[in-house]
Amino acid sequence: MARGENNVRHTQASPARAALAVHVTLVAQVLSLGALVIFEQARGRDLAVQLATFGGRPTGADAEAVVGAVTVFAVLMMLVAGTSIAVAAAYVTWLVRARQANDRSAATGPVAAAWLIPGVNLIAPVVLVDEVWRGARPPAGRRGRWLALLTGWWLSWLAMLALVTVRLPLGSSELDLTGVGMLELSCSALAALLCAATVRELTRLQRSSGAPRPAEPGTVRAFAPQPRPASGSTPIGRTG
């Protein structure tokens, strides 16, 4: 296979662009969740009381009093849902490309299964990410730092998942719209920050391991052209 074709395929498989998409969508997700929390703190409780008073279906003048706030709330909820979906898509795309940067024949099925199968998705994704890190030939002595970063990200993600799926449904009441508060926002921001850090670390590692390495002293490249004697000159060591 030609060297140029190898370079083109390597560039196409590079996860750098997908890593940038992960960072952008993570920022958007945290900002949208922050806006929702601010709305909850400033207007959410009053709006929940008004909706409960109107039986959930205000009409006439009552509807005019809450329609603006309900619209803002609906837009914020759609933003949070949309950015969460975007983060998931960007991260899965990045992980697939990161695996293929180590091995172009790596299948996409294990990544989808790791995130979609209930129970398995509590441990398999972090195992896949660590597998990619080990396959990128990291320098010696960085294993401990990487494991601390990876563990911190995954524990914060599991904590955020527990808050959303367990705490919020149990602690919700008629006086709350969603129940999302500063605790959920802080946990989400921490998980996003550590996730971005793991993506950045792994992407930098793959860039450095994929860069051409300097030749060993005294070695001769196989494709280097050999010097030819000038026309009409006699090679050294040959007479007559």
mmCIF file of C-alpha atoms in Angstrom:
data_model
loop_
_atom_site.group_PDB
_atom_site.id
_atom_site.type_symbol
_atom_site.label_atom_id
_atom_site.label_comp_id
_atom_site.label_asym_id
_atom_site.label_seq_id
_atom_site.Cartn_x
_atom_site.Cartn_y
_atom_site.Cartn_z
ATOM 1 C CA MET A 1 0.000 0.000 0.000
ATOM 2 C CA ALA A 2 1.359 3.421 -0.879
ATOM 3 C CA ARG A 3 2.727 5.654 1.880
ATOM 4 C CA GLY A 4 0.434 8.525 0.842
ATOM 5 C CA GLU A 5 -2.642 6.308 1.153
ATOM 6 C CA ASN A 6 -1.569 5.270 4.636
ATOM 7 C CA ASN A 7 -1.226 8.917 5.645
ATOM 8 C CA VAL A 8 -4.684 9.790 4.280
ATOM 9 C CA ARG A 9 -6.350 6.943 6.145
ATOM 10 C CA HIS A 10 -4.533 7.848 9.349
ATOM 11 C CA THR A 11 -5.748 11.437 9.056
ATOM 12 C CA GLN A 12 -9.328 10.302 8.465
ATOM 13 C CA ALA A 13 -9.188 8.038 11.528
ATOM 14 C CA SER A 14 -7.734 10.760 13.771
ATOM 15 C CA PRO A 15 -9.990 11.424 16.790
ATOM 16 C CA ALA A 16 -8.851 15.043 17.244
ATOM 17 C CA ARG A 17 -11.867 16.585 15.521
ATOM 18 C CA ALA A 18 -14.258 14.272 17.357
ATOM 19 C CA ALA A 19 -12.558 15.253 20.639
ATOM 20 C CA LEU A 20 -13.259 18.920 19.892
ATOM 21 C CA ALA A 21 -16.936 18.070 19.334
ATOM 22 C CA VAL A 22 -17.021 16.368 22.743
ATOM 23 C CA HIS A 23 -15.603 19.465 24.434
ATOM 24 C CA VAL A 24 -18.052 21.816 22.711
ATOM 25 C CA THR A 25 -21.118 19.700 23.487
ATOM 26 C CA LEU A 26 -20.058 19.237 27.107
ATOM 27 C CA VAL A 27 -19.846 23.009 27.546
ATOM 28 C CA ALA A 28 -23.256 23.424 25.919
ATOM 29 C CA GLN A 29 -24.775 20.787 28.172
ATOM 30 C CA VAL A 30 -23.473 22.373 31.380
ATOM 31 C CA LEU A 31 -24.591 25.845 30.272
ATOM 32 C CA SER A 32 -28.098 24.644 29.390
ATOM 33 C CA LEU A 33 -28.412 22.792 32.693
ATOM 34 C CA GLY A 34 -27.159 25.874 34.522
ATOM 35 C CA ALA A 35 -29.817 27.986 32.815
ATOM 36 C CA LEU A 36 -32.473 25.487 33.873
ATOM 37 C CA VAL A 37 -31.263 25.561 37.478
ATOM 38 C CA ILE A 38 -31.329 29.369 37.503
ATOM 39 C CA PHE A 39 -34.870 29.300 36.161
ATOM 40 C CA GLU A 40 -35.867 26.776 38.815
ATOM 41 C CA GLN A 41 -34.422 28.940 41.570
ATOM 42 C CA ALA A 42 -35.931 32.185 40.284
ATOM 43 C CA ARG A 43 -39.326 31.128 38.923
ATOM 44 C CA GLY A 44 -39.794 27.387 39.207
ATOM 45 C CA ARG A 45 -41.508 27.098 42.564
ATOM 46 C CA ASP A 46 -43.948 29.935 41.867
ATOM 47 C CA LEU A 47 -44.741 28.487 38.451
ATOM 48 C CA ALA A 48 -45.310 25.032 39.926
ATOM 49 C CA VAL A 49 -47.743 26.516 42.489
ATOM 50 C CA GLN A 50 -49.614 28.433 39.783
ATOM 51 C CA LEU A 51 -49.930 25.359 37.583
ATOM 52 C CA ALA A 52 -51.135 23.303 40.517
ATOM 53 C CA THR A 53 -53.709 25.988 41.366
ATOM 54 C CA PHE A 54 -54.974 26.087 37.780
ATOM 55 C CA GLY A 55 -55.196 22.311 37.652
ATOM 56 C CA GLY A 56 -52.378 22.113 35.133
ATOM 57 C CA ARG A 57 -54.541 23.593 32.351
ATOM 58 C CA PRO A 58 -54.845 27.350 32.809
ATOM 59 C CA THR A 59 -57.248 29.200 30.541
ATOM 60 C CA GLY A 60 -58.064 32.803 29.772
ATOM 61 C CA ALA A 61 -56.298 35.378 31.931
ATOM 62 C CA ASP A 62 -54.686 32.643 34.015
ATOM 63 C CA ALA A 63 -53.043 31.225 30.913
ATOM 64 C CA GLU A 64 -51.677 34.623 29.909
ATOM 65 C CA ALA A 65 -50.075 34.969 33.338
ATOM 66 C CA VAL A 66 -47.974 31.820 32.990
ATOM 67 C CA VAL A 67 -47.603 31.253 29.246
ATOM 68 C CA GLY A 68 -44.296 33.103 29.058
ATOM 69 C CA ALA A 69 -42.742 31.201 31.946
ATOM 70 C CA VAL A 70 -44.041 27.875 30.635
ATOM 71 C CA THR A 71 -42.552 28.616 27.229
ATOM 72 C CA VAL A 72 -39.156 29.449 28.732
ATOM 73 C CA PHE A 73 -39.276 26.282 30.822
ATOM 74 C CA ALA A 74 -40.139 24.154 27.781
ATOM 75 C CA VAL A 75 -37.292 25.678 25.762
ATOM 76 C CA LEU A 76 -34.800 25.068 28.573
ATOM 77 C CA MET A 77 -35.910 21.446 28.908
ATOM 78 C CA MET A 78 -35.469 20.912 25.170
ATOM 79 C CA LEU A 79 -32.010 22.465 25.318
ATOM 80 C CA VAL A 80 -30.946 20.185 28.161
ATOM 81 C CA ALA A 81 -32.290 17.123 26.348
ATOM 82 C CA GLY A 82 -30.779 18.174 23.016
ATOM 83 C CA THR A 83 -27.323 18.902 24.405
ATOM 84 C CA SER A 84 -27.348 15.625 26.358
ATOM 85 C CA ILE A 85 -28.078 13.704 23.156
ATOM 86 C CA ALA A 86 -25.374 15.688 21.363
ATOM 87 C CA VAL A 87 -22.834 14.837 24.080
ATOM 88 C CA ALA A 88 -23.677 11.142 23.833
ATOM 89 C CA ALA A 89 -23.340 11.130 20.040
ATOM 90 C CA ALA A 90 -20.088 13.111 20.088
ATOM 91 C CA TYR A 91 -18.535 10.930 22.775
ATOM 92 C CA VAL A 92 -19.434 7.652 21.082
ATOM 93 C CA THR A 93 -18.053 8.992 17.790
ATOM 94 C CA TRP A 94 -14.831 10.019 19.500
ATOM 95 C CA LEU A 95 -14.425 6.662 21.246
ATOM 96 C CA VAL A 96 -14.966 4.772 17.980
ATOM 97 C CA ARG A 97 -12.346 6.897 16.203
ATOM 98 C CA ALA A 98 -9.938 6.644 19.125
ATOM 99 C CA ARG A 99 -10.133 2.844 18.987
ATOM 100 C CA GLN A 100 -9.648 2.879 15.228
ATOM 101 C CA ALA A 101 -6.647 5.176 15.575
ATOM 102 C CA ASN A 102 -4.944 2.316 17.431
ATOM 103 C CA ASP A 103 -6.412 -0.427 15.236
ATOM 104 C CA ARG A 104 -8.125 0.469 11.956
ATOM 105 C CA SER A 105 -9.974 -2.855 12.014
ATOM 106 C CA ALA A 106 -11.624 -2.156 15.392
ATOM 107 C CA ALA A 107 -15.387 -2.678 15.168
ATOM 108 C CA THR A 108 -17.968 -0.143 16.345
ATOM 109 C CA GLY A 109 -20.255 -2.788 17.873
ATOM 110 C CA PRO A 110 -18.467 -3.064 21.246
ATOM 111 C CA VAL A 111 -18.748 0.699 21.803
ATOM 112 C CA ALA A 112 -22.500 0.690 21.171
ATOM 113 C CA ALA A 113 -22.992 -2.402 23.338
ATOM 114 C CA ALA A 114 -20.918 -0.904 26.168
ATOM 115 C CA TRP A 115 -23.169 2.150 26.400
ATOM 116 C CA LEU A 116 -26.584 0.681 25.561
ATOM 117 C CA ILE A 117 -26.793 -2.628 27.448
ATOM 118 C CA PRO A 118 -28.210 -2.003 30.959
ATOM 119 C CA GLY A 119 -25.866 -3.063 33.717
ATOM 120 C CA VAL A 120 -22.982 -3.453 31.301
ATOM 121 C CA ASN A 121 -22.961 0.312 30.740
ATOM 122 C CA LEU A 122 -22.024 0.825 34.389
ATOM 123 C CA ILE A 123 -18.489 -0.501 33.843
ATOM 124 C CA ALA A 124 -17.832 -1.387 30.171
ATOM 125 C CA PRO A 125 -17.362 2.188 28.819
ATOM 126 C CA VAL A 126 -14.586 3.026 31.267
ATOM 127 C CA VAL A 127 -12.906 -0.305 30.495
ATOM 128 C CA LEU A 128 -12.982 0.498 26.766
ATOM 129 C CA VAL A 129 -11.452 3.929 27.325
ATOM 130 C CA ASP A 130 -8.670 2.425 29.425
ATOM 131 C CA GLU A 131 -8.091 -0.183 26.732
ATOM 132 C CA VAL A 132 -7.622 2.566 24.149
ATOM 133 C CA TRP A 133 -5.198 4.368 26.456
ATOM 134 C CA ARG A 134 -3.081 1.240 26.896
ATOM 135 C CA GLY A 135 -3.158 0.613 23.143
ATOM 136 C CA ALA A 136 -1.751 4.091 22.460
ATOM 137 C CA ARG A 137 1.628 3.086 23.934
ATOM 138 C CA PRO A 138 1.765 5.546 26.842
ATOM 139 C CA PRO A 139 5.135 6.510 28.331
ATOM 140 C CA ALA A 140 6.231 4.731 31.473
ATOM 141 C CA GLY A 141 5.199 6.223 34.777
ATOM 142 C CA ARG A 142 1.868 7.760 33.696
ATOM 143 C CA ARG A 143 -0.405 4.855 34.571
ATOM 144 C CA GLY A 144 -1.233 6.033 38.088
ATOM 145 C CA ARG A 145 -2.150 9.566 37.012
ATOM 146 C CA TRP A 146 -4.327 8.245 34.213
ATOM 147 C CA LEU A 147 -6.184 5.799 36.475
ATOM 148 C CA ALA A 148 -6.872 8.559 39.013
ATOM 149 C CA LEU A 149 -8.291 10.811 36.287
ATOM 150 C CA LEU A 150 -10.329 8.019 34.731
ATOM 151 C CA THR A 151 -11.715 6.851 38.076
ATOM 152 C CA GLY A 152 -12.652 10.386 39.102
ATOM 153 C CA TRP A 153 -14.544 10.926 35.846
ATOM 154 C CA TRP A 154 -16.450 7.669 36.056
ATOM 155 C CA LEU A 155 -17.403 8.047 39.726
ATOM 156 C CA SER A 156 -18.678 11.575 39.113
ATOM 157 C CA TRP A 157 -20.673 10.315 36.118
ATOM 158 C CA LEU A 158 -22.207 7.501 38.194
ATOM 159 C CA ALA A 159 -23.049 10.007 40.938
ATOM 160 C CA MET A 160 -24.784 12.246 38.400
ATOM 161 C CA LEU A 161 -26.685 9.251 37.046
ATOM 162 C CA ALA A 162 -27.800 8.306 40.556
ATOM 163 C CA LEU A 163 -28.982 11.852 41.259
ATOM 164 C CA VAL A 164 -31.088 11.956 38.102
ATOM 165 C CA THR A 165 -32.547 8.445 38.229
ATOM 166 C CA VAL A 166 -32.906 7.895 41.984
ATOM 167 C CA ARG A 167 -32.820 11.080 44.029
ATOM 168 C CA LEU A 168 -34.889 13.365 41.821
ATOM 169 C CA PRO A 169 -37.897 11.018 41.426
ATOM 170 C CA LEU A 170 -37.947 10.304 45.175
ATOM 171 C CA GLY A 171 -37.530 13.946 46.214
ATOM 172 C CA SER A 172 -39.863 15.548 43.683
ATOM 173 C CA SER A 173 -43.044 17.264 44.834
ATOM 174 C CA GLU A 174 -45.870 19.338 43.463
ATOM 175 C CA LEU A 175 -43.935 22.458 44.398
ATOM 176 C CA ASP A 176 -41.062 21.627 42.012
ATOM 177 C CA LEU A 177 -40.915 21.560 38.237
ATOM 178 C CA THR A 178 -37.985 19.189 37.875
ATOM 179 C CA GLY A 179 -36.231 19.264 41.247
ATOM 180 C CA VAL A 180 -32.885 20.005 39.586
ATOM 181 C CA GLY A 181 -30.723 22.203 41.798
ATOM 182 C CA MET A 182 -27.159 23.240 42.551
ATOM 183 C CA LEU A 183 -26.163 19.750 43.653
ATOM 184 C CA GLU A 184 -27.057 18.259 40.275
ATOM 185 C CA LEU A 185 -25.412 21.171 38.456
ATOM 186 C CA SER A 186 -22.187 20.865 40.458
ATOM 187 C CA CYS A 187 -21.999 17.121 39.909
ATOM 188 C CA SER A 188 -22.707 17.530 36.196
ATOM 189 C CA ALA A 189 -20.050 20.224 35.829
ATOM 190 C CA LEU A 190 -17.465 18.064 37.622
ATOM 191 C CA ALA A 191 -18.292 15.033 35.474
ATOM 192 C CA ALA A 192 -18.075 17.145 32.305
ATOM 193 C CA LEU A 193 -14.731 18.644 33.344
ATOM 194 C CA LEU A 194 -13.185 15.251 34.123
ATOM 195 C CA CYS A 195 -14.659 13.735 30.957
ATOM 196 C CA ALA A 196 -13.103 16.506 28.864
ATOM 197 C CA ALA A 197 -9.796 15.951 30.667
ATOM 198 C CA THR A 198 -9.754 12.220 29.849
ATOM 199 C CA VAL A 199 -10.608 12.907 26.208
ATOM 200 C CA ARG A 200 -7.871 15.548 25.971
ATOM 201 C CA GLU A 201 -5.297 13.313 27.660
ATOM 202 C CA LEU A 202 -5.996 10.351 25.413
ATOM 203 C CA THR A 203 -6.105 12.451 22.239
ATOM 204 C CA ARG A 204 -2.742 14.067 23.071
ATOM 205 C CA LEU A 205 -1.262 10.652 23.792
ATOM 206 C CA GLN A 206 -2.387 9.288 20.441
ATOM 207 C CA ARG A 207 -1.005 12.336 18.656
ATOM 208 C CA SER A 208 2.391 11.929 20.277
ATOM 209 C CA SER A 209 2.533 8.169 19.738
ATOM 210 C CA GLY A 210 1.523 8.607 16.081
ATOM 211 C CA ALA A 211 4.169 11.237 15.357
ATOM 212 C CA PRO A 212 7.248 10.108 13.395
ATOM 213 C CA ARG A 213 10.098 9.198 15.699
ATOM 214 C CA PRO A 214 13.734 10.254 15.025
ATOM 215 C CA ALA A 215 15.983 7.596 13.560
ATOM 216 C CA GLU A 216 18.528 5.883 15.782
ATOM 217 C CA PRO A 217 22.075 7.246 15.465
ATOM 218 C CA GLY A 218 24.065 5.345 12.864
ATOM 219 C CA THR A 219 21.034 3.871 11.092
ATOM 220 C CA VAL A 220 20.426 4.355 7.387
ATOM 221 C CA ARG A 221 16.902 4.752 6.041
ATOM 222 C CA ALA A 222 16.004 2.047 3.576
ATOM 223 C CA PHE A 223 14.492 4.484 1.144
ATOM 224 C CA ALA A 224 17.393 6.997 1.256
ATOM 225 C CA PRO A 225 19.051 7.352 -2.169
ATOM 226 C CA GLN A 226 22.611 6.077 -2.342
ATOM 227 C CA PRO A 227 25.265 8.548 -3.567
ATOM 228 C CA ARG A 228 26.425 7.996 -7.106
ATOM 229 C CA PRO A 229 29.893 8.894 -8.352
ATOM 230 C CA ALA A 230 30.156 11.888 -10.644
ATOM 231 C CA SER A 231 30.341 11.199 -14.366
ATOM 232 C CA GLY A 232 33.868 10.480 -15.536
ATOM 233 C CA SER A 233 35.311 10.056 -12.026
ATOM 234 C CA THR A 234 36.910 6.892 -10.748
ATOM 235 C CA PRO A 235 35.329 5.312 -7.687
ATOM 236 C CA ILE A 236 37.552 5.276 -4.643
ATOM 237 C CA GLY A 237 39.266 1.968 -4.083
ATOM 238 C CA ARG A 238 39.205 0.974 -7.787
ATOM 239 C CA THR A 239 42.139 1.438 -10.136
ATOM 240 C CA GLY A 240 42.688 1.234 -13.810
#
